[in-house]
Short mmCIF file of C-alpha atoms and ligand atoms in Angstrom, two decimals:
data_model
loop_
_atom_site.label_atom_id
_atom_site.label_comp_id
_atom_site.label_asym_id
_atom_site.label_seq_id
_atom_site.Cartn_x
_atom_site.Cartn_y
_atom_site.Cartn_z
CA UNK A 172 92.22 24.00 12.25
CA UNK A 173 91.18 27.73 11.11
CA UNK A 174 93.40 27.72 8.00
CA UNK A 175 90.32 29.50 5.78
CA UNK A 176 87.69 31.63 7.25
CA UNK A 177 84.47 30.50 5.59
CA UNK A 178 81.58 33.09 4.19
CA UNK A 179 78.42 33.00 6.44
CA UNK A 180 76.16 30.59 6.41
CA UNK A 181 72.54 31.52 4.58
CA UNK A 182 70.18 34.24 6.50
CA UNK A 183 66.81 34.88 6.27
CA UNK A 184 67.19 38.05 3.62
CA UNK A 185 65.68 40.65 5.86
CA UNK A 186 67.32 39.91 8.55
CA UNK A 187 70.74 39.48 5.88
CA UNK A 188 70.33 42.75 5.06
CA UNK A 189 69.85 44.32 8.84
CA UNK A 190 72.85 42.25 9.96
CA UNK A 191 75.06 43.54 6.80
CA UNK A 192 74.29 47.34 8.00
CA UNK A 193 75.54 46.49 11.48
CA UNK A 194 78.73 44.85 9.39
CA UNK A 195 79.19 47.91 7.71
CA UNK A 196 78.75 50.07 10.40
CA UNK A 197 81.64 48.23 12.20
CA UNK A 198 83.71 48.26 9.86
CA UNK A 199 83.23 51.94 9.05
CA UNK A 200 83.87 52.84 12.54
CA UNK A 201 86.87 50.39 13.38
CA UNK A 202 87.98 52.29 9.97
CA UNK A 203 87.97 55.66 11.59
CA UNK A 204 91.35 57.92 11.18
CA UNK A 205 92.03 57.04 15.13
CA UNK A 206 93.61 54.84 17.22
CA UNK A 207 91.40 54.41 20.45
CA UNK A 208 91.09 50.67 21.22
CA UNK A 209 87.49 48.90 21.15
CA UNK A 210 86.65 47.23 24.38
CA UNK A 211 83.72 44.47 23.61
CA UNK A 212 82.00 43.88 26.81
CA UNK A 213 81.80 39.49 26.59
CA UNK A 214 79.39 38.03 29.54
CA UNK A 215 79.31 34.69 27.72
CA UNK A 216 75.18 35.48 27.19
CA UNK A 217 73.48 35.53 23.67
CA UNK A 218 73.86 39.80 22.83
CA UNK A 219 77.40 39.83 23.76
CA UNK A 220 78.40 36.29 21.80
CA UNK A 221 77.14 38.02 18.49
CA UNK A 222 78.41 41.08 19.12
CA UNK A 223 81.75 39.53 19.40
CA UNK A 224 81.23 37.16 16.84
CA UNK A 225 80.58 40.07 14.10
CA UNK A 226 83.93 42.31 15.47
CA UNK A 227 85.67 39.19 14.68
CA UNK A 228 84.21 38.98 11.50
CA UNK A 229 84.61 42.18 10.44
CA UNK A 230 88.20 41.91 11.17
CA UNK A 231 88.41 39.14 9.91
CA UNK A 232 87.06 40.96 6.22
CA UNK A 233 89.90 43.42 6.71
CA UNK A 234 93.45 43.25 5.19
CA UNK A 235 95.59 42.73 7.66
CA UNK A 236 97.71 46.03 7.79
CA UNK A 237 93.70 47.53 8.12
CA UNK A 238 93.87 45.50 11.70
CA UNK A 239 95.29 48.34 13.02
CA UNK A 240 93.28 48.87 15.98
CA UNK A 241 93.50 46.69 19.69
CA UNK A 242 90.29 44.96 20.58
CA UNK A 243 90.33 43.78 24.01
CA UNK A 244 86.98 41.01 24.79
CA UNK A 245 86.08 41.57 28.15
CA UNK A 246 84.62 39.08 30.83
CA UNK A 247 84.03 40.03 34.13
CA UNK A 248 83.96 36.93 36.35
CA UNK A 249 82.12 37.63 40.18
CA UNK A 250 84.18 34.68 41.16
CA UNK A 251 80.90 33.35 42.46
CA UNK A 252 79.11 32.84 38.27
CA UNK A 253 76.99 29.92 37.79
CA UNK A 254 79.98 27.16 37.22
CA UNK A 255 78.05 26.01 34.03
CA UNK A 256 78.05 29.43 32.84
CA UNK A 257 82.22 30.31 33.92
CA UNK A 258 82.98 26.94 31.83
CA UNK A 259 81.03 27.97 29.22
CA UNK A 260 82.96 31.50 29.11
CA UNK A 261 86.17 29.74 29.24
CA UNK A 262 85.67 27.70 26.38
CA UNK A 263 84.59 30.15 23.90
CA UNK A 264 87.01 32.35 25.24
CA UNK A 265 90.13 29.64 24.41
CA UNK A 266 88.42 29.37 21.40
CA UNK A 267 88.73 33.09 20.68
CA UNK A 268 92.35 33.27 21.74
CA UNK A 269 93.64 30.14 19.33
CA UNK A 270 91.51 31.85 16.70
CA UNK A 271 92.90 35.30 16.75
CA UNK A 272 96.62 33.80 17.23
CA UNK A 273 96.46 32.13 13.95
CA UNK A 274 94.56 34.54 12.18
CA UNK A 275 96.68 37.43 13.70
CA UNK A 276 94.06 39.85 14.98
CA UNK A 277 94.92 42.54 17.15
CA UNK A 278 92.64 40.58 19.55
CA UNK A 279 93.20 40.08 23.55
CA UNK A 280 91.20 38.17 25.83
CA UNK A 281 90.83 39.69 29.28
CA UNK A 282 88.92 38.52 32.38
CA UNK A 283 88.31 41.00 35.15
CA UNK A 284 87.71 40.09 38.50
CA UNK A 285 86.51 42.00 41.85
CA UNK A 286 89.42 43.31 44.13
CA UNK A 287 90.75 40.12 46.10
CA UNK A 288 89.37 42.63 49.28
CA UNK A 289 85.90 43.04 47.94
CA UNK A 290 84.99 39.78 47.00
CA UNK A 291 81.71 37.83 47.70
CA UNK A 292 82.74 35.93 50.53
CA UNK A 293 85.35 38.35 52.15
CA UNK A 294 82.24 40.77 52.11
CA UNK A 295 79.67 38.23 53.77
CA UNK A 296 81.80 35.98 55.36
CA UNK A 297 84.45 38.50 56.90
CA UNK A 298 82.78 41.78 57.08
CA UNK A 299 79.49 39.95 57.64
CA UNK A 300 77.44 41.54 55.29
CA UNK A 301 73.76 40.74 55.31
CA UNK A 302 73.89 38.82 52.21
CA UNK A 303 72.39 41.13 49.96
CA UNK A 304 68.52 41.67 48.70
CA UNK A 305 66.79 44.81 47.26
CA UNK A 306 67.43 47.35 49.63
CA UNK A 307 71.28 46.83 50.22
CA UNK A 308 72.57 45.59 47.20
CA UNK A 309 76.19 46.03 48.15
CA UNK A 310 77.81 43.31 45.81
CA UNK A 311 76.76 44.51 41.97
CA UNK A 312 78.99 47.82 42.44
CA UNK A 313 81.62 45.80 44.15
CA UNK A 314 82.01 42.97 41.74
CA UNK A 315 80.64 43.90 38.38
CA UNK A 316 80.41 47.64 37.68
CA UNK A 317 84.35 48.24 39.70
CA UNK A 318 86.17 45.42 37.99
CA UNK A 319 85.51 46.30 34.48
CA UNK A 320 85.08 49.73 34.94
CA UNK A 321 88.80 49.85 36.65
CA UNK A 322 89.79 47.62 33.36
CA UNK A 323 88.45 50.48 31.18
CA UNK A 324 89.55 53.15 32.87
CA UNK A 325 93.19 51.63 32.68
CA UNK A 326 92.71 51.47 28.59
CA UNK A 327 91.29 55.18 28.58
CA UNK A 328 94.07 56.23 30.45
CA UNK A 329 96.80 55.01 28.39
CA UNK A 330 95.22 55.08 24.35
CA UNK A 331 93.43 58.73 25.72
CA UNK A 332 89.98 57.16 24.63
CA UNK A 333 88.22 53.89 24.53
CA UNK A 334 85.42 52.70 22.83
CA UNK A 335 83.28 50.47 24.49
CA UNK A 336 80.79 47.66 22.74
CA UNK A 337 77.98 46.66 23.90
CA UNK A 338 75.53 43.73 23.21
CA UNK A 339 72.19 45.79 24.97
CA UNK A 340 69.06 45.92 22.83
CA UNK A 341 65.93 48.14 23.12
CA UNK A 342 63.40 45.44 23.20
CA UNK A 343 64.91 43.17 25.81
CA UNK A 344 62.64 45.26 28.61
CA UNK A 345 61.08 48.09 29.54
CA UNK A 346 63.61 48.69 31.68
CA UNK A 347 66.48 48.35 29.38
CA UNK A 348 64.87 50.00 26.36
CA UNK A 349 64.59 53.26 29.35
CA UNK A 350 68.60 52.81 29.87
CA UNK A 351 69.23 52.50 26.11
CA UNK A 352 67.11 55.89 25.47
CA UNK A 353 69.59 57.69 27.92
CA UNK A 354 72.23 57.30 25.02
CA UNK A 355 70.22 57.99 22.12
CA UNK A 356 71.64 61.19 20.51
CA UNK A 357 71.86 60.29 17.17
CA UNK A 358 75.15 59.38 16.36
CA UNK A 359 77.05 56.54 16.71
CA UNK A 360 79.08 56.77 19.60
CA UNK A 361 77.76 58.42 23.05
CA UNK A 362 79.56 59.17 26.30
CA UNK A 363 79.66 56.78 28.87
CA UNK A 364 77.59 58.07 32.01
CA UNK A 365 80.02 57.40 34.19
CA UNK A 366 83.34 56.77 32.33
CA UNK A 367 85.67 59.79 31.51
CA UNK A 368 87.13 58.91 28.26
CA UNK A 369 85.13 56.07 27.48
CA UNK A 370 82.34 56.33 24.01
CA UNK A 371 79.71 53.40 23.75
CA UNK A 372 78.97 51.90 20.65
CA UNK A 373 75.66 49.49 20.88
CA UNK A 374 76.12 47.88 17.25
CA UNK A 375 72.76 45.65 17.72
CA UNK A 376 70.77 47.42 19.70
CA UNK A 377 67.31 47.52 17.23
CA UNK A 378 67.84 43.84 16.64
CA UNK A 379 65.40 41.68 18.32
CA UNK A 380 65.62 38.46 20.53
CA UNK A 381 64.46 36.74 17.41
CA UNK A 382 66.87 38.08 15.32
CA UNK A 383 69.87 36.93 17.68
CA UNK A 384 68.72 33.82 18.12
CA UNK A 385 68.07 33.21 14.39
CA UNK A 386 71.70 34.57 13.80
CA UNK A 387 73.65 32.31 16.41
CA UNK A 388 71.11 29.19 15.20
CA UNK A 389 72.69 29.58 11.60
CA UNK A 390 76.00 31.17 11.43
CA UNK A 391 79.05 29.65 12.83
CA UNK A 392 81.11 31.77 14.94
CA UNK A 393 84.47 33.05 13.43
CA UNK A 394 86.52 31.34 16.09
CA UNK A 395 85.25 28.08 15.03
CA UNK A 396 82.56 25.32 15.95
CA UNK A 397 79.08 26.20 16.04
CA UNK A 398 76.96 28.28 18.66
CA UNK A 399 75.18 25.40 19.99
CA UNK A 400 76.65 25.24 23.52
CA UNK A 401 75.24 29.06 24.02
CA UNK A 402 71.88 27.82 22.60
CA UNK A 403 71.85 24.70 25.01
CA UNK A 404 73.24 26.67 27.91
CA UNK A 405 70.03 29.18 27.16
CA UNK A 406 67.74 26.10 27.36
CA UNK A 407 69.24 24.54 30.35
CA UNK A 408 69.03 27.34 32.10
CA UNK A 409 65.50 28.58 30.71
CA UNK A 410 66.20 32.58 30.36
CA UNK A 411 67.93 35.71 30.24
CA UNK A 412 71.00 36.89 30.99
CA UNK A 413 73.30 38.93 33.31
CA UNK A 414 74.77 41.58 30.87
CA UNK A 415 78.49 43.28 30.78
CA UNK A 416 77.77 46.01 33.78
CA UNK A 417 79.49 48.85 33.82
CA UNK A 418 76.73 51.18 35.24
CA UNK A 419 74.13 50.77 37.98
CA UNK A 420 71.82 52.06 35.06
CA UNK A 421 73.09 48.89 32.63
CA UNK A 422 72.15 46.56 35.38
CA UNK A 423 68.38 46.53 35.69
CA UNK A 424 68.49 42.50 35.39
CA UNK A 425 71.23 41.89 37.97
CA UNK A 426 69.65 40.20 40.69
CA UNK A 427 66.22 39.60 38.91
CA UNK A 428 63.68 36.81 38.35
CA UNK A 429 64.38 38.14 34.85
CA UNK A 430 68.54 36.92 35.40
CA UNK A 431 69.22 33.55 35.51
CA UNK A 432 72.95 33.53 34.54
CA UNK A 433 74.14 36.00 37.51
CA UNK A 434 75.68 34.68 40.75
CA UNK A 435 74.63 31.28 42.31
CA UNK A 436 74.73 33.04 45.65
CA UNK A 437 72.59 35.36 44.61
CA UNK A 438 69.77 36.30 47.78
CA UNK A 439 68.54 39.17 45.91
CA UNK A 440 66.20 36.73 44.21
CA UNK A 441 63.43 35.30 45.72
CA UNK A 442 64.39 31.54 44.04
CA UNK A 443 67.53 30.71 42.22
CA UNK A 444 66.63 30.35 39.00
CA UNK A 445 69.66 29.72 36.83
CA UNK A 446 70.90 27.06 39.14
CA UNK A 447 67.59 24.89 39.49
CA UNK A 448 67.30 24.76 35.52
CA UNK A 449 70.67 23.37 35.21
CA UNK A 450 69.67 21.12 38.28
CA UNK A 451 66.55 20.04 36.27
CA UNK A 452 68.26 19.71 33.06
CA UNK A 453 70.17 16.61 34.64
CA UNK A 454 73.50 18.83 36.39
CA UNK A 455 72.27 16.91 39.87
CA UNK A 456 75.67 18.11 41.10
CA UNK A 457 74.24 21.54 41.58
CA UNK A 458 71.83 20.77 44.22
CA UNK A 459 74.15 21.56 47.09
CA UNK A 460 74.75 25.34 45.77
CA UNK A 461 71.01 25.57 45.76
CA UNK A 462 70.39 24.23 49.20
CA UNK A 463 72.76 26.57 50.72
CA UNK A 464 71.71 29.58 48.66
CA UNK A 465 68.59 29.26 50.16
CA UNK A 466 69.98 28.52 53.38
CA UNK A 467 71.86 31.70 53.06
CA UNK A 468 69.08 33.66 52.29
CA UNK A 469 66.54 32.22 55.31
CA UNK A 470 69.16 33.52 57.49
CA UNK A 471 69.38 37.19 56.61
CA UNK A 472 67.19 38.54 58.84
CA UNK A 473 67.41 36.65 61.80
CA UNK A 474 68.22 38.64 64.69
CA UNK A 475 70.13 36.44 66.22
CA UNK A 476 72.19 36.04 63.86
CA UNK A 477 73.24 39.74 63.47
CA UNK A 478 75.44 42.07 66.09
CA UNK A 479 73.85 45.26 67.16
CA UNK A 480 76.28 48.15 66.60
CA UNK A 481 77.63 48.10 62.42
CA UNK A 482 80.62 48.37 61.33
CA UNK A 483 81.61 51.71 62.15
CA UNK A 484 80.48 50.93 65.84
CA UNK A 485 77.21 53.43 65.41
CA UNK A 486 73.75 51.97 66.35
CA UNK A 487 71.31 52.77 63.70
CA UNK A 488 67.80 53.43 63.97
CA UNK A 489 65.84 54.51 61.62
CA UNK A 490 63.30 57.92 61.51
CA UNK A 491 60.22 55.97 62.13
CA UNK A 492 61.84 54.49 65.05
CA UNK A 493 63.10 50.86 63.78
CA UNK A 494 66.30 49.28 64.97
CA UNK A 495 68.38 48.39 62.12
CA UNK A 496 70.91 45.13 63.03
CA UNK A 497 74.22 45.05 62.04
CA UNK A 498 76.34 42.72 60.37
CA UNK A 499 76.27 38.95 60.43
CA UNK A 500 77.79 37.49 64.29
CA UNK A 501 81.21 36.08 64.61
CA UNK A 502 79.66 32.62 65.13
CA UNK A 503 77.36 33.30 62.21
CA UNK A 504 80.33 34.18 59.75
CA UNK A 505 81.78 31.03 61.19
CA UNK A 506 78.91 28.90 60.77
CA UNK A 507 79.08 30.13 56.94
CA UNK A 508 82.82 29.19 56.35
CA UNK A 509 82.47 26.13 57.60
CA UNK A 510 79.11 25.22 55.38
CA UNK A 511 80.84 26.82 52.08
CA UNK A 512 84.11 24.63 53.12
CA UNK A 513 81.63 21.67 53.40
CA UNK A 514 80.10 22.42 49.89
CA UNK A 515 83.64 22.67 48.60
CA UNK A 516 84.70 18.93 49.57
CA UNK A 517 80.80 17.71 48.66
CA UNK A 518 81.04 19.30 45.02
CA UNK A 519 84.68 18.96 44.35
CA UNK A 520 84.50 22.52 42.91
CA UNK A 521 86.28 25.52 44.56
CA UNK A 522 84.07 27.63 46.04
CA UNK A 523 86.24 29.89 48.30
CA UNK A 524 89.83 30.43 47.28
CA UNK A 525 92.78 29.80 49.53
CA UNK A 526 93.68 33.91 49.53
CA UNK A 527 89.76 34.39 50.70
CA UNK A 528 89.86 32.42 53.63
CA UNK A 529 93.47 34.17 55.03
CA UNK A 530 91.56 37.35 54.56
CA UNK A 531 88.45 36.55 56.11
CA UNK A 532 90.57 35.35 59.00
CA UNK A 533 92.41 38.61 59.21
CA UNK A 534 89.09 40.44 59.22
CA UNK A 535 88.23 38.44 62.22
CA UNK A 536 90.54 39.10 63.80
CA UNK A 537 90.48 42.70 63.35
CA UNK A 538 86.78 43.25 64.28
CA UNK A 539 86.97 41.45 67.40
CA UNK A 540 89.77 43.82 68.28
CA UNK A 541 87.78 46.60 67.49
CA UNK A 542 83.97 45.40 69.36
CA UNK A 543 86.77 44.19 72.19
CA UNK A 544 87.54 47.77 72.15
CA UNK A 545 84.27 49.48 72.11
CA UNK A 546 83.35 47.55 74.90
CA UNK A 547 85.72 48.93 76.68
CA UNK A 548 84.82 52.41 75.82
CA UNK A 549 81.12 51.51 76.95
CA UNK A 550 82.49 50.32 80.36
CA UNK A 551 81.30 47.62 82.48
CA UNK A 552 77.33 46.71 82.21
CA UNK A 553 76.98 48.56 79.45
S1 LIG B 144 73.53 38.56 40.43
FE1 LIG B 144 72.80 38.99 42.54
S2 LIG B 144 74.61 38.58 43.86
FE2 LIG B 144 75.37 38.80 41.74
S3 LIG B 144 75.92 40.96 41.58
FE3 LIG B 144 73.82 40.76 40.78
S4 LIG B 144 72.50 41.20 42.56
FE4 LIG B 144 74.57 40.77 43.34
#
C-alpha cells in the first residue's frame, strides 16, 4: 500500500548529480506559467520506464495544488506485441494507475491502438498484403506512428499545445543519435517534425545505456515494487527495444536485428529475435508464433501465392522491365486464417480478434466482387 512515497534509493554520485539536473529540469518545465498537457510516450522498454518513473517522481515532489498540469502515459499496442512484452506493459501500467489514484496525480493511462481497419491481420490477411520486409514496410505507419500520433493530435487540438516526452538517447545508435541531432536547437522544447502543435521534450537524452540501467537496478519505481521484471524481461529477451514512434524518423529500430521487443509477426527481420530469447529463456509456449512467423515470411515471395493485377486492378512493372505481383491469393489469405486460427486454439492466446475476422471476411468478399468484375471488363480469354 503507497501510503508514503519513499526518498530514492543511493546512486552512484555522478550519476546522482546528472539524474538530479534532469529532476530539476522537469520540474522547472512542468512549472511553466502554462497549461499544455505532457504526453510521456510509455513502450514498456528501459528509456521510456525511467522517463516515466522520474515524471512521477517529480510530481510526486510537488504540492499537490502545483499538480496542476494533465500527464497522459502513452502505450501504443500493434495488437500483434510480443505477449511477454503486452503483459509486461499491463502490469506496470495497473501499477501506475493504483499509484496515481491514491496519490492523486493528474495522471491517465492511455493505450492506443491501430484503426480496427488497418490492423495487422486485416492488412495481410484481408487485403493480402505481402507481409512486409524492407522495401514495403506498410505496417509501422499504419500501426505505430497513426495511433499515437491521432492520440496526440486529439490532445493538441483541445489544450492548443502538447508536450510530448520522450525516452530517446544520443548514444543508443548511430542512427538514433542522427534523428536526435534533427531536434537539437538549444532549448528545451523543439517542434515535432510532423505534429502541428505538438513540442518534444527528450529529458534523458545524454544519459547513457549504463546510466539507465544503473538507475532502474537501484531505485524503485514511484508506483511501487522494484524494476526487476523490466531488467528480466531485457535478459530474456537479450536486447533493445521498439521505442514510442511517432515519426518514420523515430523509428530507425522498428523492424531491426537491433529490435527485439517489436511485433512477433514481424517479416521485416531476417530471424525473430525477441520471440526465440523468450523461447530459450524457458517460455516453450512461444514456439508456435515462431514457427509460423517464419512460415509467414518463406511465403512472401512465392509467385504462386500472389495474384497478378494489385489492388487497384493496375499491373505493375517496373522501369527495368520486372513484373511486380500483387497481393497475397484468396486461397493464400485463407490458408493464413486458418493457420493463425490454429495457433489460437494451440497457444490458448488470442491472436486474431473476433471484429478482425468479420472484417477480413467482408474484404473477401468485396475483392472477389471487384477481380469478378475486372474480368469481365477484360472479356473472355483474356
Ligand atoms: S516491428 Fe516489424 S511488423 Fe512491427 S511495425 Fe515494426 S517493422 Fe512492422
Amino acid at each position: 500500500m503507497l501510503d508514503s512515497f519513499a526518498p530514492p534509493d543511493a546512486l552512484d554520485p555522478d550519476l546522482d548529480r546528472v539524474i538530479s539536473s534532469i529532476r530539476a529540469e522537469l520540474r522547472n518545465e512542468y512549472l511553466e506559467d502554462h497549461s499544455f498537457p505532457w504526453i510521456v510516450g510509455f513502450s514498456g522498454g528501459k528509456d521510456s520506464t525511467l522517463v516515466a518513473h522520474l515524471v512521477f517522481e517529480m510530481l510526486l515532489s510537488l504540492a499537490p495544488a502545483d499538480r496542476r498540469r494533465p500527464v497522459h502515459i502513452v502505450s501504443n499496442d500493434t495488437l500483434v506485441e510480443s505477449p511477454l512484452v503486452v503483459a509486461h506493459i499491463a502490469t506496470v501500467q495497473a501499477e501506475m494507475e493504483a499509484a496515481a489514484r491514491a496519490w492523486r496525480l493528474p495522471i491517465s493511462v492511455v493505450t492506443t491502438r491501430p484503426d480496427p481497419d488497418a490492423t495487422f491481420w486485416v492488412n495481410l490477411i484481408g487485403r493480402g498484403y505481402p507481409s512486409p520486409n524492407r522495401s514495403f514496410r506498410w505496417c509501422t505507419d499504419r500501426m505505430k506512428i497513426q495511433p499515437t500520433s491521432r492520440y496526440i493530435r486529439q490532445q493538441a487540438a483541445a489544450s492548443g499545445e502538447v508536450i510530448l516526452l520522450l525516452g530517446v538517447r544520443r548514444d543508443e545508435s548511430a542512427t538514433r543519435a542522427g534523428s536526435v541531432a534533427r531536434y537539437d536547437n538549444g532549448t528545451r522544447l523543439n517542434d515535432h517534425n510532423d505534429l502541428k502543435g505538438c513540442k518534444v521534450f527528450r529529458p534523458i537524452v545524454e544519459l547513457t545505456t549504463d546510466d539507465v540501467w544503473e538507475f532502474l537496478g537501484t531505485v524503485s519505481p514511484p508506483w511501487g515494487g522494484t524494476h526487476r521484471a523490466l531488467i528480466q524481461l531485457y535478459r530474456d529477451a537479450g536486447g533493445g527495444e521498439c521505442p514510442v514512434v511517432t515519426s518514420q524518423d523515430d523509428a530507425p529500430s522498428c523492424g531491426t536485428t537491433s529490435s527485439r521487443f517489436g511485433c512477433w509477426t514481424c517479416t521485416v527481420v531476417e530471424k525473430d529475435r525477441s520471440l526465440t530469447g523468450f523461447v530459450e529463456a524457458g517460455f516453450a509456449e512461444f514456439a508456435p508464433l515462431i514457427g509460423f512467423r517464419d512460415w509467414l515470411a518463406s511465403i512472401r515471395n512465392d509467385p504462386n501465392r500472389r495474384m497478378a493485377r494489385r489492388r487497384d486492378g493496375r499491373f505493375l512493372v517496373t522501369k527495368e522491365g520486372v513484373f511486380v505481383p500483387g497481393p497475397f491469393t484468396f486461397e493464400t489469405r485463407r490458408e493464413i486464417l486458418e493457420r493463425v486460427l490454429e495457433l489460437q486454439t494451440c497457444t490458448g492466446q488470442t491472436v486474431i480478434s473476433d471484429d478482425e475476422v468479420a472484417r477480413v471476411r467482408r474484404i473477401w468478399a468485396e475483392d472477389a466482387a471487384q477481380a469478378a468484375a475486372w474480368e469481365a471488363e477484360a472479356g473472355p480469354g483474356s
